[in-house]
GROMACS .gro file of C-alpha atoms in nm:
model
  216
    1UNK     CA    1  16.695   1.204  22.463
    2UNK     CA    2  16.398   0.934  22.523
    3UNK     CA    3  16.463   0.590  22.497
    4UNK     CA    4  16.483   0.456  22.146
    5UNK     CA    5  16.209   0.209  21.982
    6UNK     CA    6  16.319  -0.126  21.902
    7UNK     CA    7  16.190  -0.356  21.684
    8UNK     CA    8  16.172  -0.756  21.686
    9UNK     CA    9  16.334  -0.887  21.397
   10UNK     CA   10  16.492  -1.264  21.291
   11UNK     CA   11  16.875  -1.185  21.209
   12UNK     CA   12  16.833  -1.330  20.840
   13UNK     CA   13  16.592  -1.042  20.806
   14UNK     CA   14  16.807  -0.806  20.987
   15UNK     CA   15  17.138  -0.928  20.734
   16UNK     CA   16  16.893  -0.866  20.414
   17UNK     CA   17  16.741  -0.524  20.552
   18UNK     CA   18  17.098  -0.395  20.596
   19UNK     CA   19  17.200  -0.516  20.261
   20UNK     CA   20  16.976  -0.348  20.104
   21UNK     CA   21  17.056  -0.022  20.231
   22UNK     CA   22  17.399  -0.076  20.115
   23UNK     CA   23  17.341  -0.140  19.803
   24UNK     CA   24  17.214   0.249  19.751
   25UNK     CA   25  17.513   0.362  20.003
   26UNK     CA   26  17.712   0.607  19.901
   27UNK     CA   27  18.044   0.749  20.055
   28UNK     CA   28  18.017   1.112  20.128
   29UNK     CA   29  18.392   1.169  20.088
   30UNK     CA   30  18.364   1.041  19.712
   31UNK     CA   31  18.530   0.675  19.802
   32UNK     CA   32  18.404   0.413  19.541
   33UNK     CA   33  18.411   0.183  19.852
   34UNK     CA   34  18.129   0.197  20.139
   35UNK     CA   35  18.289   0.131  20.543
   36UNK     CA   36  18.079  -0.014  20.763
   37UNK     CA   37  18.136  -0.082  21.141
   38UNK     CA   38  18.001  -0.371  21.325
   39UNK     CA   39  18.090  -0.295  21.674
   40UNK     CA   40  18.018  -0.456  21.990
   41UNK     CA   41  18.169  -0.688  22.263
   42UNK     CA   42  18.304  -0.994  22.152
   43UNK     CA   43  18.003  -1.140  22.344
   44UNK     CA   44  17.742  -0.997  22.129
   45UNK     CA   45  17.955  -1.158  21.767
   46UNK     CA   46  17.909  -0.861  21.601
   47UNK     CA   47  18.117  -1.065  21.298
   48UNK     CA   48  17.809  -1.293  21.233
   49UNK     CA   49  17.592  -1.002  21.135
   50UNK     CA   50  17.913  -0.870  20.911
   51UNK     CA   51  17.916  -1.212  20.770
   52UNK     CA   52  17.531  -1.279  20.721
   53UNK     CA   53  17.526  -0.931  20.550
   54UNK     CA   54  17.772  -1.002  20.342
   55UNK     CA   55  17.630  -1.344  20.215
   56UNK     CA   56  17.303  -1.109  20.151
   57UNK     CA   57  17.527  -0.871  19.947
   58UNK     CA   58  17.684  -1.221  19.737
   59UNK     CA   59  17.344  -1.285  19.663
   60UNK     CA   60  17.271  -0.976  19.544
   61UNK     CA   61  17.566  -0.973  19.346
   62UNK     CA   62  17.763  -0.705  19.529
   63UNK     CA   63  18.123  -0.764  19.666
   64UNK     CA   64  18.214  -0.694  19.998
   65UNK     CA   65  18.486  -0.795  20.256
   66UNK     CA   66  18.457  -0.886  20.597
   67UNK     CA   67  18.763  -0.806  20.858
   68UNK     CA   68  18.808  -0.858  21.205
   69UNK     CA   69  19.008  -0.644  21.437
   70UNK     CA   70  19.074  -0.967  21.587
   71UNK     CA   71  19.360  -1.006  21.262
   72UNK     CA   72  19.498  -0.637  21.369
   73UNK     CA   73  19.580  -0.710  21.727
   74UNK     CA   74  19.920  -0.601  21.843
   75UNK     CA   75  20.258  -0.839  21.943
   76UNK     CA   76  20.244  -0.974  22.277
   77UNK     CA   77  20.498  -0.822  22.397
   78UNK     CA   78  20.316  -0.536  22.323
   79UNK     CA   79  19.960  -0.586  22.454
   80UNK     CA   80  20.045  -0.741  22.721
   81UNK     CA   81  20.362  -0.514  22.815
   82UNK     CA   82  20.125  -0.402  23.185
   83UNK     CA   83  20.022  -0.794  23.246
   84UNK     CA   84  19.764  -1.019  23.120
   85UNK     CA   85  19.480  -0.806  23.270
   86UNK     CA   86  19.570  -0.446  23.217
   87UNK     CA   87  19.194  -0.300  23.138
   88UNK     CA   88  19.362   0.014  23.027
   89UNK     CA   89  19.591  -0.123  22.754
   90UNK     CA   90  19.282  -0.382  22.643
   91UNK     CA   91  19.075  -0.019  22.585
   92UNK     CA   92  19.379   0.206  22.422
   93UNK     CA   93  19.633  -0.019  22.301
   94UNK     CA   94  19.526  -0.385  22.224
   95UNK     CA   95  19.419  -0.311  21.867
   96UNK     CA   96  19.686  -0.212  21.538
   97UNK     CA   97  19.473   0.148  21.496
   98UNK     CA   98  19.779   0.254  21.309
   99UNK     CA   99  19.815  -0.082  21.044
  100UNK     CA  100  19.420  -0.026  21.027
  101UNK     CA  101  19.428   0.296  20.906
  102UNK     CA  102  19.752   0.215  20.652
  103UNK     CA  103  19.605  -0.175  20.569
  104UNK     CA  104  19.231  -0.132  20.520
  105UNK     CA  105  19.105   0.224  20.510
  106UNK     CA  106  19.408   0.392  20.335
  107UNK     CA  107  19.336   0.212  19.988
  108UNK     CA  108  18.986   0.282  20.041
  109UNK     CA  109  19.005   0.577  19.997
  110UNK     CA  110  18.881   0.783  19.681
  111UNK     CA  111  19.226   0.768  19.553
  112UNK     CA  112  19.311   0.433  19.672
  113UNK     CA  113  19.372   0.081  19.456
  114UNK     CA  114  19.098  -0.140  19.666
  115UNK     CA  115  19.406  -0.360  19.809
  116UNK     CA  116  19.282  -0.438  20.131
  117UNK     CA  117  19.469  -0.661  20.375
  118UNK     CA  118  19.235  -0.908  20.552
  119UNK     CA  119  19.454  -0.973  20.875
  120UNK     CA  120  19.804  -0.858  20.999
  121UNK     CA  121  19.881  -1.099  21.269
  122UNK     CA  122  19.794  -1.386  21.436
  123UNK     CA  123  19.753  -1.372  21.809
  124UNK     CA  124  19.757  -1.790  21.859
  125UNK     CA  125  20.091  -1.781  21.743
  126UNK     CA  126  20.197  -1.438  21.774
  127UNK     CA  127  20.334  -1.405  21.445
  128UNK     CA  128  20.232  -1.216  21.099
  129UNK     CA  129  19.977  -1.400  20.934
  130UNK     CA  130  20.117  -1.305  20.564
  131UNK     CA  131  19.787  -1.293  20.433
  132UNK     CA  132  19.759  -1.241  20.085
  133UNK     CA  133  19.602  -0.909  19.996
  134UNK     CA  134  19.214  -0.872  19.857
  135UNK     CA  135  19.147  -0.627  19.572
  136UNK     CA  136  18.807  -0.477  19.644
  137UNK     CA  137  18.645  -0.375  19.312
  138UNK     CA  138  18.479  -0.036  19.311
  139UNK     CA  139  18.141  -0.064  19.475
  140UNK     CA  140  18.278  -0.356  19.715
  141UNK     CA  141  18.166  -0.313  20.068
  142UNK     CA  142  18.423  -0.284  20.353
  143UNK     CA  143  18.251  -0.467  20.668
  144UNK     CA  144  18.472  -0.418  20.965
  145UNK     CA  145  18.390  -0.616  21.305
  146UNK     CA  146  18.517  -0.596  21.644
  147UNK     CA  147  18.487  -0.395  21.939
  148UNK     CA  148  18.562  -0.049  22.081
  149UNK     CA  149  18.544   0.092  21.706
  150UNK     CA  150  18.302   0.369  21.734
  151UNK     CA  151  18.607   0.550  21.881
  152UNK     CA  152  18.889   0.575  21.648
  153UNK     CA  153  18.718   0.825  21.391
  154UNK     CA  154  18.747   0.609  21.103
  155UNK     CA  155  18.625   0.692  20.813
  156UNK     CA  156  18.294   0.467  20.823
  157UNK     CA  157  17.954   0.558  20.607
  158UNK     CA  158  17.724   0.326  20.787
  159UNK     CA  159  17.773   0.259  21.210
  160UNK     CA  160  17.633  -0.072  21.316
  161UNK     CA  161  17.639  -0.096  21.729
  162UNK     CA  162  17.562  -0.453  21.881
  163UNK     CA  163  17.438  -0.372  22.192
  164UNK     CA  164  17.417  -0.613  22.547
  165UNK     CA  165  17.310  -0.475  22.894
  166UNK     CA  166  17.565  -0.522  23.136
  167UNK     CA  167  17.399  -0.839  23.278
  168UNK     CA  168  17.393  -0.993  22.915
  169UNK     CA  169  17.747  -0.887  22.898
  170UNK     CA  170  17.882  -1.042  23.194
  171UNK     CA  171  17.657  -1.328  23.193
  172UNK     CA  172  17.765  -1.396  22.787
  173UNK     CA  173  18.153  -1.320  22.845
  174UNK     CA  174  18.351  -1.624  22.954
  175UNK     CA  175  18.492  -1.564  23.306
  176UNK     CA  176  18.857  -1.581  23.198
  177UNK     CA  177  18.763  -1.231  22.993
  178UNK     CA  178  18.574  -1.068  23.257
  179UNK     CA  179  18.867  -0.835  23.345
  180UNK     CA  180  18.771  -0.660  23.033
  181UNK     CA  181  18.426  -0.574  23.163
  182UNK     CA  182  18.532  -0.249  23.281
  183UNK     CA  183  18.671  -0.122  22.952
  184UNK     CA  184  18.334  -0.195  22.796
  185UNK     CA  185  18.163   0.012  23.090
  186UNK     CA  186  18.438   0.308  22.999
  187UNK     CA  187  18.322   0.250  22.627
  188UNK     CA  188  17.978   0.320  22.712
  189UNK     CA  189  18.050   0.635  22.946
  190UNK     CA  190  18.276   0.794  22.673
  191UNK     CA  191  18.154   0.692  22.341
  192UNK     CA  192  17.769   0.569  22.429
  193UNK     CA  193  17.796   0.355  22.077
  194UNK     CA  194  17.402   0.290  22.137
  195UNK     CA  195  17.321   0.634  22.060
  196UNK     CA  196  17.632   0.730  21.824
  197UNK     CA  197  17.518   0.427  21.584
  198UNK     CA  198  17.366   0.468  21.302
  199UNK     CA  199  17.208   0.132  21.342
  200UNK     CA  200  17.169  -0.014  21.700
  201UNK     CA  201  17.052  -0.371  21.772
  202UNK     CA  202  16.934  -0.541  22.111
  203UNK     CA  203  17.098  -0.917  22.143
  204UNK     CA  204  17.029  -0.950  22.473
  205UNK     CA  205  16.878  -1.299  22.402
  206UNK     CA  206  17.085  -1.376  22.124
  207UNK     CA  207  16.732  -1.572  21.952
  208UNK     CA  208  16.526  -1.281  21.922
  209UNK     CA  209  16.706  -0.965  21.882
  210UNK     CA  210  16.583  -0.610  21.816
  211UNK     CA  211  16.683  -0.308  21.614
  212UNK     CA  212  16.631   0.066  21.611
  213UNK     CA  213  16.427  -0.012  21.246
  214UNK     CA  214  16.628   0.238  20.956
  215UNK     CA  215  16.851   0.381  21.201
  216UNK     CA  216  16.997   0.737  21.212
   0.00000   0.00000   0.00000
């Protein structure tokens, strides 16, 4: 496969271009609720696209809801069971997959109620947030951020892949996290989220980014 075209684009434009392909977005499994993924290193903030596109979906007066895996992280005791720095439990065990799956995609499904919880727990305090659940009307617009997504198999519609080059990476990742470098480089070997995206956009320099134009 050749090297894929990339476009310069403002990210106000980008939020409002992806909005509007949402807004025509619909689930192949028969869900009343469209999943998007905004993955990516927590470097590249793949949650301020998720939240500028769903300020351009307010606008347009379509509901959505924005969660971070950040909310589904694991106990401490848990994560961090191997040591601070265990790049292998960051990549495969860091992340709630299982209260994902039962809090956010399970009552999206085509026979779910739309009660989504926003966030499980809180890793400051390492304690359940007790959010309150979010009811989702039909046609609401799941936007899930964070990274290492693209290889769970959930259920999204729409794949959204913020992409840095290794030097962007490391140079954008505060030292303190750059133990995690490695799982990113796995992430890439196994997964290669820049071609399995539907959508893939350059941040390199986070002022002028770039994007793969309609995707797919």
């Amino acid at each position: 496969m050749g090297p894929v075209r990339l476009e310069a684009i403002t990210w106000d434009r980008l939020g409002d271009l992806l909005a509007e392909r949402l807004l025509d977005l619909k689930p192949a499994d028969g869900s009343p609720w469209p999943r998007i993924a905004f993955d990516g290193a927590p470097a590249a903030r793949p949650g301020d696209l998720a939240a500028r596109v769903s300020e351009s979906l307010r606008m347009r007066g379509r509901s959505s809801l924005a969660v971070g895996t950040e909310g589904f992280l694991r106990p401490a005791s848990l994560r961090l069971e191997y040591g601070h720095q265990d790049v292998d439990a960051y990549y495969d065990g860091w992340f709630d997959t299982g209260a994902l799956w039962r809090e956010v995609f399970g009552p999206l499904e085509p026979d779910g109620d739309g009660r989504v919880l926003p966030d499980l727990w809180d890793p400051a305090t390492d304690r359940a947030t007790r959010s309150p659940y979010v009811q989702l009307p039909p046609g609401g617009v799941l936007l899930l951020h964070g990274p290492l997504l693209l290889r769970h198999w959930f259920p999204f519609d729409l794949t959204v892949h913020v992409l840095l080059s290794p030097g962007a990476l490391r140079r954008r990742t505060p030292e303190a996290e750059h133990w995690t470098l490695p799982a990113f480089e796995r992430y890439t070997d196994e997964t290669d989220p820049a071609v399995t995206a539907d959508v893939l956009v350059r941040a390199d320099d986070p002022r002028h980014p770039a994007w793969n134009g309609s995707g797919g």
